[in-house]
GROMACS .gro file of N, CA and C in nm:
model
  369
    1MET      N    1  -1.148   2.945   4.020
    1MET     CA    2  -1.023   3.005   3.975
    1MET      C    3  -0.922   2.915   3.994
    2GLU      N    4  -0.928   2.820   4.095
    2GLU     CA    5  -0.835   2.712   4.097
    2GLU      C    6  -0.799   2.630   3.973
    3LEU      N    7  -0.926   2.587   3.918
    3LEU     CA    8  -0.922   2.517   3.802
    3LEU      C    9  -0.833   2.580   3.674
    4SER      N   10  -0.862   2.699   3.658
    4SER     CA   11  -0.814   2.777   3.544
    4SER      C   12  -0.641   2.783   3.581
    5ILE      N   13  -0.595   2.800   3.705
    5ILE     CA   14  -0.465   2.784   3.741
    5ILE      C   15  -0.396   2.674   3.714
    6ILE      N   16  -0.463   2.562   3.750
    6ILE     CA   17  -0.417   2.430   3.733
    6ILE      C   18  -0.419   2.416   3.584
    7LEU      N   19  -0.503   2.438   3.475
    7LEU     CA   20  -0.497   2.410   3.348
    7LEU      C   21  -0.397   2.491   3.275
    8MET      N   22  -0.362   2.612   3.336
    8MET     CA   23  -0.244   2.706   3.285
    8MET      C   24  -0.106   2.629   3.309
    9ILE      N   25  -0.116   2.603   3.438
    9ILE     CA   26   0.038   2.526   3.478
    9ILE      C   27   0.032   2.405   3.370
   10VAL      N   28  -0.051   2.320   3.368
   10VAL     CA   29  -0.046   2.195   3.293
   10VAL      C   30  -0.019   2.240   3.139
   11GLY      N   31  -0.071   2.339   3.094
   11GLY     CA   32  -0.036   2.371   2.961
   11GLY      C   33   0.080   2.441   2.945
   12ILE      N   34   0.130   2.508   3.028
   12ILE     CA   35   0.279   2.547   3.029
   12ILE      C   36   0.372   2.431   3.044
   13PHE      N   37   0.352   2.341   3.126
   13PHE     CA   38   0.436   2.244   3.165
   13PHE      C   39   0.439   2.167   3.015
   14PHE      N   40   0.335   2.132   2.951
   14PHE     CA   41   0.340   2.050   2.833
   14PHE      C   42   0.414   2.132   2.709
   15ILE      N   43   0.402   2.274   2.704
   15ILE     CA   44   0.465   2.346   2.607
   15ILE      C   45   0.619   2.319   2.620
   16ILE      N   46   0.676   2.334   2.751
   16ILE     CA   47   0.791   2.334   2.792
   16ILE      C   48   0.861   2.185   2.759
   17LEU      N   49   0.778   2.098   2.785
   17LEU     CA   50   0.808   1.951   2.772
   17LEU      C   51   0.830   1.946   2.634
   18SER      N   52   0.745   1.986   2.543
   18SER     CA   53   0.751   1.969   2.387
   18SER      C   54   0.888   2.017   2.332
   19LEU      N   55   0.924   2.131   2.399
   19LEU     CA   56   1.041   2.176   2.329
   19LEU      C   57   1.161   2.111   2.364
   20PHE      N   58   1.164   2.030   2.487
   20PHE     CA   59   1.273   1.944   2.520
   20PHE      C   60   1.263   1.826   2.474
   21LEU      N   61   1.176   1.794   2.424
   21LEU     CA   62   1.172   1.619   2.361
   21LEU      C   63   1.210   1.626   2.219
   22ARG      N   64   1.274   1.536   2.185
   22ARG     CA   65   1.322   1.509   2.043
   22ARG      C   66   1.183   1.467   1.961
   23ASP      N   67   1.196   1.502   1.837
   23ASP     CA   68   1.088   1.489   1.740
   23ASP      C   69   1.111   1.340   1.697
   24SER      N   70   1.061   1.244   1.729
   24SER     CA   71   1.054   1.090   1.669
   24SER      C   72   1.057   1.073   1.535
   25THR      N   73   0.967   1.169   1.462
   25THR     CA   74   0.955   1.155   1.329
   25THR      C   75   1.086   1.189   1.261
   26LYS      N   76   1.160   1.296   1.292
   26LYS     CA   77   1.301   1.303   1.239
   26LYS      C   78   1.380   1.174   1.225
   27LYS      N   79   1.389   1.118   1.328
   27LYS     CA   80   1.461   0.985   1.355
   27LYS      C   81   1.424   0.887   1.251
   28VAL      N   82   1.291   0.853   1.235
   28VAL     CA   83   1.246   0.781   1.144
   28VAL      C   84   1.271   0.814   0.996
   29GLU      N   85   1.240   0.945   0.978
   29GLU     CA   86   1.297   0.982   0.844
   29GLU      C   87   1.436   0.957   0.810
   30LYS      N   88   1.518   0.996   0.899
   30LYS     CA   89   1.673   0.974   0.875
   30LYS      C   90   1.691   0.804   0.845
   31GLU      N   91   1.624   0.726   0.916
   31GLU     CA   92   1.651   0.588   0.922
   31GLU      C   93   1.603   0.540   0.767
   32VAL      N   94   1.478   0.597   0.737
   32VAL     CA   95   1.433   0.560   0.601
   32VAL      C   96   1.508   0.605   0.503
   33GLU      N   97   1.574   0.732   0.486
   33GLU     CA   98   1.684   0.772   0.413
   33GLU      C   99   1.810   0.689   0.387
   34GLU      N  100   1.827   0.668   0.507
   34GLU     CA  101   1.964   0.558   0.519
   34GLU      C  102   1.965   0.446   0.443
   35LEU      N  103   1.813   0.378   0.481
   35LEU     CA  104   1.794   0.253   0.426
   35LEU      C  105   1.764   0.261   0.265
   36SER      N  106   1.724   0.392   0.217
   36SER     CA  107   1.695   0.397   0.074
   36SER      C  108   1.834   0.408  -0.008
   37ILE      N  109   1.913   0.472   0.073
   37ILE     CA  110   2.043   0.512   0.009
   37ILE      C  111   2.109   0.353   0.001
   38SER      N  112   2.115   0.263   0.086
   38SER     CA  113   2.186   0.153   0.098
   38SER      C  114   2.115   0.053  -0.008
   39ILE      N  115   1.985   0.064  -0.023
   39ILE     CA  116   1.939  -0.035  -0.102
   39ILE      C  117   1.983   0.020  -0.250
   40PHE      N  118   1.985   0.143  -0.278
   40PHE     CA  119   2.010   0.220  -0.424
   40PHE      C  120   2.159   0.158  -0.435
   41GLN      N  121   2.262   0.152  -0.331
   41GLN     CA  122   2.384   0.124  -0.356
   41GLN      C  123   2.404  -0.023  -0.388
   42GLU      N  124   2.326  -0.114  -0.327
   42GLU     CA  125   2.331  -0.262  -0.342
   42GLU      C  126   2.273  -0.312  -0.498
   43THR      N  127   2.167  -0.212  -0.529
   43THR     CA  128   2.123  -0.219  -0.662
   43THR      C  129   2.206  -0.216  -0.763
   44ASN      N  130   2.288  -0.085  -0.743
   44ASN     CA  131   2.388  -0.050  -0.831
   44ASN      C  132   2.512  -0.154  -0.839
   45GLN      N  133   2.535  -0.209  -0.727
   45GLN     CA  134   2.651  -0.327  -0.734
   45GLN      C  135   2.600  -0.427  -0.803
   46LEU      N  136   2.465  -0.482  -0.768
   46LEU     CA  137   2.414  -0.601  -0.851
   46LEU      C  138   2.423  -0.567  -1.024
   47LYS      N  139   2.393  -0.428  -1.043
   47LYS     CA  140   2.388  -0.421  -1.189
   47LYS      C  141   2.515  -0.427  -1.232
   48ARG      N  142   2.630  -0.363  -1.168
   48ARG     CA  143   2.748  -0.388  -1.211
   48ARG      C  144   2.792  -0.541  -1.250
   49ARG      N  145   2.758  -0.608  -1.138
   49ARG     CA  146   2.800  -0.763  -1.122
   49ARG      C  147   2.723  -0.835  -1.256
   50LEU      N  148   2.615  -0.788  -1.274
   50LEU     CA  149   2.551  -0.855  -1.375
   50LEU      C  150   2.589  -0.805  -1.517
   51LYS      N  151   2.644  -0.694  -1.527
   51LYS     CA  152   2.684  -0.648  -1.653
   51LYS      C  153   2.825  -0.715  -1.668
   52VAL      N  154   2.924  -0.714  -1.577
   52VAL     CA  155   3.040  -0.821  -1.587
   52VAL      C  156   3.004  -0.954  -1.633
   53VAL      N  157   2.906  -1.029  -1.559
   53VAL     CA  158   2.873  -1.156  -1.611
   53VAL      C  159   2.827  -1.161  -1.768
   54GLU      N  160   2.743  -1.066  -1.791
   54GLU     CA  161   2.678  -1.081  -1.930
   54GLU      C  162   2.829  -1.042  -2.041
   55GLU      N  163   2.905  -0.968  -2.007
   55GLU     CA  164   3.030  -0.924  -2.100
   55GLU      C  165   3.116  -1.061  -2.100
   56GLU      N  166   3.130  -1.147  -1.993
   56GLU     CA  167   3.209  -1.253  -1.985
   56GLU      C  168   3.139  -1.355  -2.077
   57LEU      N  169   3.015  -1.368  -2.065
   57LEU     CA  170   2.937  -1.466  -2.155
   57LEU      C  171   2.937  -1.428  -2.311
   58MET      N  172   2.949  -1.309  -2.331
   58MET     CA  173   2.960  -1.264  -2.475
   58MET      C  174   3.098  -1.300  -2.519
   59LEU      N  175   3.197  -1.291  -2.434
   59LEU     CA  176   3.335  -1.308  -2.488
   59LEU      C  177   3.363  -1.457  -2.507
   60GLU      N  178   3.319  -1.555  -2.452
   60GLU     CA  179   3.300  -1.681  -2.461
   60GLU      C  180   3.272  -1.717  -2.587
   61PRO      N  181   3.367  -1.779  -2.686
   61PRO     CA  182   3.300  -1.816  -2.820
   61PRO      C  183   3.227  -1.944  -2.851
   62ASN      N  184   3.249  -2.041  -2.753
   62ASN     CA  185   3.172  -2.163  -2.784
   62ASN      C  186   3.082  -2.176  -2.685
   63PHE      N  187   3.032  -2.096  -2.626
   63PHE     CA  188   2.916  -2.083  -2.527
   63PHE      C  189   2.780  -2.087  -2.596
   64GLN      N  190   2.724  -2.214  -2.580
   64GLN     CA  191   2.604  -2.208  -2.653
   64GLN      C  192   2.498  -2.309  -2.544
   65VAL      N  193   2.375  -2.240  -2.533
   65VAL     CA  194   2.277  -2.331  -2.452
   65VAL      C  195   2.212  -2.441  -2.535
   66ALA      N  196   2.226  -2.568  -2.501
   66ALA     CA  197   2.155  -2.674  -2.587
   66ALA      C  198   2.031  -2.691  -2.539
   67LYS      N  199   1.948  -2.713  -2.649
   67LYS     CA  200   1.816  -2.757  -2.604
   67LYS      C  201   1.777  -2.904  -2.672
   68LYS      N  202   1.729  -2.969  -2.586
   68LYS     CA  203   1.723  -3.113  -2.610
   68LYS      C  204   1.581  -3.151  -2.648
   69ARG      N  205   1.554  -3.203  -2.759
   69ARG     CA  206   1.410  -3.237  -2.792
   69ARG      C  207   1.390  -3.381  -2.808
   70TYR      N  208   1.271  -3.426  -2.758
   70TYR     CA  209   1.229  -3.562  -2.742
   70TYR      C  210   1.128  -3.603  -2.822
   71ALA      N  211   1.106  -3.524  -2.930
   71ALA     CA  212   0.985  -3.577  -3.015
   71ALA      C  213   1.020  -3.693  -3.095
   72PRO      N  214   0.954  -3.796  -3.111
   72PRO     CA  215   0.967  -3.927  -3.174
   72PRO      C  216   0.999  -3.916  -3.324
   73THR      N  217   0.945  -3.813  -3.378
   73THR     CA  218   0.977  -3.791  -3.516
   73THR      C  219   1.110  -3.702  -3.555
   74GLN      N  220   1.169  -3.655  -3.455
   74GLN     CA  221   1.291  -3.573  -3.487
   74GLN      C  222   1.412  -3.660  -3.465
   75THR      N  223   1.500  -3.642  -3.524
   75THR     CA  224   1.630  -3.710  -3.545
   75THR      C  225   1.728  -3.595  -3.460
   76THR      N  226   1.797  -3.666  -3.347
   76THR     CA  227   1.900  -3.572  -3.267
   76THR      C  228   2.044  -3.570  -3.362
   77VAL      N  229   2.096  -3.448  -3.321
   77VAL     CA  230   2.211  -3.425  -3.391
   77VAL      C  231   2.312  -3.491  -3.315
   78ALA      N  232   2.408  -3.554  -3.381
   78ALA     CA  233   2.518  -3.627  -3.295
   78ALA      C  234   2.592  -3.519  -3.223
   79GLN      N  235   2.634  -3.545  -3.100
   79GLN     CA  236   2.711  -3.451  -3.026
   79GLN      C  237   2.848  -3.525  -2.983
   80PRO      N  238   2.950  -3.463  -2.947
   80PRO     CA  239   3.071  -3.531  -2.944
   80PRO      C  240   3.063  -3.615  -2.794
   81VAL      N  241   3.114  -3.720  -2.805
   81VAL     CA  242   3.095  -3.824  -2.704
   81VAL      C  243   3.232  -3.800  -2.600
   82ASN      N  244   3.188  -3.806  -2.475
   82ASN     CA  245   3.288  -3.789  -2.371
   82ASN      C  246   3.381  -3.910  -2.379
   83GLY      N  247   3.504  -3.883  -2.332
   83GLY     CA  248   3.611  -3.992  -2.328
   83GLY      C  249   3.575  -4.115  -2.226
   84ILE      N  250   3.528  -4.068  -2.120
   84ILE     CA  251   3.474  -4.164  -2.028
   84ILE      C  252   3.350  -4.263  -2.090
   85LEU      N  253   3.275  -4.219  -2.154
   85LEU     CA  254   3.168  -4.305  -2.232
   85LEU      C  255   3.232  -4.398  -2.326
   86VAL      N  256   3.330  -4.338  -2.402
   86VAL     CA  257   3.384  -4.426  -2.503
   86VAL      C  258   3.456  -4.531  -2.421
   87SER      N  259   3.530  -4.509  -2.329
   87SER     CA  260   3.600  -4.622  -2.250
   87SER      C  261   3.497  -4.728  -2.201
   88GLN      N  262   3.391  -4.671  -2.147
   88GLN     CA  263   3.281  -4.729  -2.067
   88GLN      C  264   3.241  -4.835  -2.210
   89VAL      N  265   3.223  -4.777  -2.311
   89VAL     CA  266   3.158  -4.850  -2.412
   89VAL      C  267   3.230  -4.999  -2.464
   90LEU      N  268   3.367  -4.950  -2.474
   90LEU     CA  269   3.471  -5.041  -2.524
   90LEU      C  270   3.499  -5.160  -2.409
   91GLU      N  271   3.455  -5.120  -2.288
   91GLU     CA  272   3.481  -5.211  -2.178
   91GLU      C  273   3.371  -5.316  -2.172
   92LEU      N  274   3.237  -5.246  -2.199
   92LEU     CA  275   3.115  -5.338  -2.217
   92LEU      C  276   3.120  -5.404  -2.292
   93ASN      N  277   3.170  -5.395  -2.435
   93ASN     CA  278   3.186  -5.461  -2.548
   93ASN      C  279   3.277  -5.580  -2.522
   94LYS      N  280   3.386  -5.548  -2.453
   94LYS     CA  281   3.490  -5.657  -2.415
   94LYS      C  282   3.425  -5.765  -2.308
   95GLN      N  283   3.308  -5.719  -2.244
   95GLN     CA  284   3.243  -5.793  -2.162
   95GLN      C  285   3.142  -5.905  -2.220
   96GLY      N  286   3.126  -5.878  -2.352
   96GLY     CA  287   3.021  -5.940  -2.448
   96GLY      C  288   2.899  -5.887  -2.442
   97LEU      N  289   2.879  -5.776  -2.400
   97LEU     CA  290   2.740  -5.712  -2.395
   97LEU      C  291   2.692  -5.678  -2.516
   98ALA      N  292   2.566  -5.707  -2.564
   98ALA     CA  293   2.518  -5.650  -2.695
   98ALA      C  294   2.496  -5.506  -2.716
   99ILE      N  295   2.504  -5.455  -2.817
   99ILE     CA  296   2.491  -5.326  -2.868
   99ILE      C  297   2.372  -5.255  -2.807
  100ASN      N  298   2.250  -5.308  -2.800
  100ASN     CA  299   2.131  -5.255  -2.733
  100ASN      C  300   2.161  -5.247  -2.573
  101GLU      N  301   2.224  -5.325  -2.525
  101GLU     CA  302   2.250  -5.331  -2.385
  101GLU      C  303   2.343  -5.227  -2.335
  102ILE      N  304   2.462  -5.189  -2.427
  102ILE     CA  305   2.547  -5.111  -2.404
  102ILE      C  306   2.477  -4.985  -2.410
  103SER      N  307   2.392  -4.947  -2.520
  103SER     CA  308   2.331  -4.835  -2.535
  103SER      C  309   2.242  -4.791  -2.411
  104LYS      N  310   2.176  -4.890  -2.353
  104LYS     CA  311   2.095  -4.843  -2.241
  104LYS      C  312   2.181  -4.831  -2.113
  105LEU      N  313   2.296  -4.895  -2.098
  105LEU     CA  314   2.387  -4.861  -1.987
  105LEU      C  315   2.469  -4.748  -2.002
  106SER      N  316   2.498  -4.712  -2.118
  106SER     CA  317   2.578  -4.572  -2.126
  106SER      C  318   2.506  -4.451  -2.182
  107THR      N  319   2.361  -4.444  -2.198
  107THR     CA  320   2.301  -4.342  -2.218
  107THR      C  321   2.316  -4.303  -2.366
  108LEU      N  322   2.394  -4.389  -2.442
  108LEU     CA  323   2.408  -4.340  -2.599
  108LEU      C  324   2.332  -4.408  -2.699
  109SER      N  325   2.290  -4.339  -2.792
  109SER     CA  326   2.227  -4.411  -2.910
  109SER      C  327   2.290  -4.533  -2.953
  110GLU      N  328   2.215  -4.632  -3.003
  110GLU     CA  329   2.275  -4.751  -3.073
  110GLU      C  330   2.374  -4.702  -3.189
  111GLU      N  331   2.345  -4.608  -3.251
  111GLU     CA  332   2.425  -4.568  -3.362
  111GLU      C  333   2.552  -4.516  -3.314
  112GLN      N  334   2.553  -4.423  -3.207
  112GLN     CA  335   2.698  -4.390  -3.142
  112GLN      C  336   2.753  -4.522  -3.116
  113VAL      N  337   2.728  -4.613  -3.035
  113VAL     CA  338   2.770  -4.708  -2.971
  113VAL      C  339   2.833  -4.794  -3.094
  114ARG      N  340   2.787  -4.814  -3.194
  114ARG     CA  341   2.820  -4.874  -3.327
  114ARG      C  342   2.950  -4.800  -3.387
  115GLN      N  343   2.952  -4.671  -3.364
  115GLN     CA  344   3.035  -4.596  -3.422
  115GLN      C  345   3.162  -4.597  -3.351
  116ILE      N  346   3.134  -4.596  -3.222
  116ILE     CA  347   3.261  -4.614  -3.126
  116ILE      C  348   3.314  -4.746  -3.149
  117LEU      N  349   3.238  -4.851  -3.159
  117LEU     CA  350   3.299  -4.984  -3.183
  117LEU      C  351   3.377  -4.986  -3.312
  118ALA      N  352   3.318  -4.941  -3.398
  118ALA     CA  353   3.353  -4.934  -3.532
  118ALA      C  354   3.512  -4.866  -3.561
  119THR      N  355   3.529  -4.768  -3.497
  119THR     CA  356   3.648  -4.662  -3.490
  119THR      C  357   3.729  -4.725  -3.383
  120GLY      N  358   3.701  -4.805  -3.281
  120GLY     CA  359   3.776  -4.829  -3.183
  120GLY      C  360   3.788  -4.740  -3.078
  121GLY      N  361   3.701  -4.658  -3.055
  121GLY     CA  362   3.720  -4.558  -2.976
  121GLY      C  363   3.751  -4.416  -3.025
  122ILE      N  364   3.807  -4.421  -3.130
  122ILE     CA  365   3.870  -4.302  -3.196
  122ILE      C  366   3.753  -4.231  -3.283
  123ILE      N  367   3.709  -4.101  -3.213
  123ILE     CA  368   3.609  -4.020  -3.311
  123ILE      C  369   3.645  -3.915  -3.334
   0.00000   0.00000   0.00000
């Protein structure tokens, strides 16, 4: 009989204890929900920023992505030469360097170097 009384007391104790202890799963669920909301908000902010950047790129009239091709059979399209390169070519020419050497040092084609020297730097 004593065993049954002890088991009843232990059972009642655990029932009362379970009523007073907080449910940990509710806390975890709340944290997951808050995390989900914060991720959703950050994703929306990133989408808005991306949309603004895309609109800015659409508004730029001269924005182009240039692709360089280095196939030996293709000819490259002449692009505007930077003013610093022009002055470098003119200085190297004053020093007496040959056109092929100027081309190697300035990363310009020999044709571009000849054109700069022919026009005196005015392109």
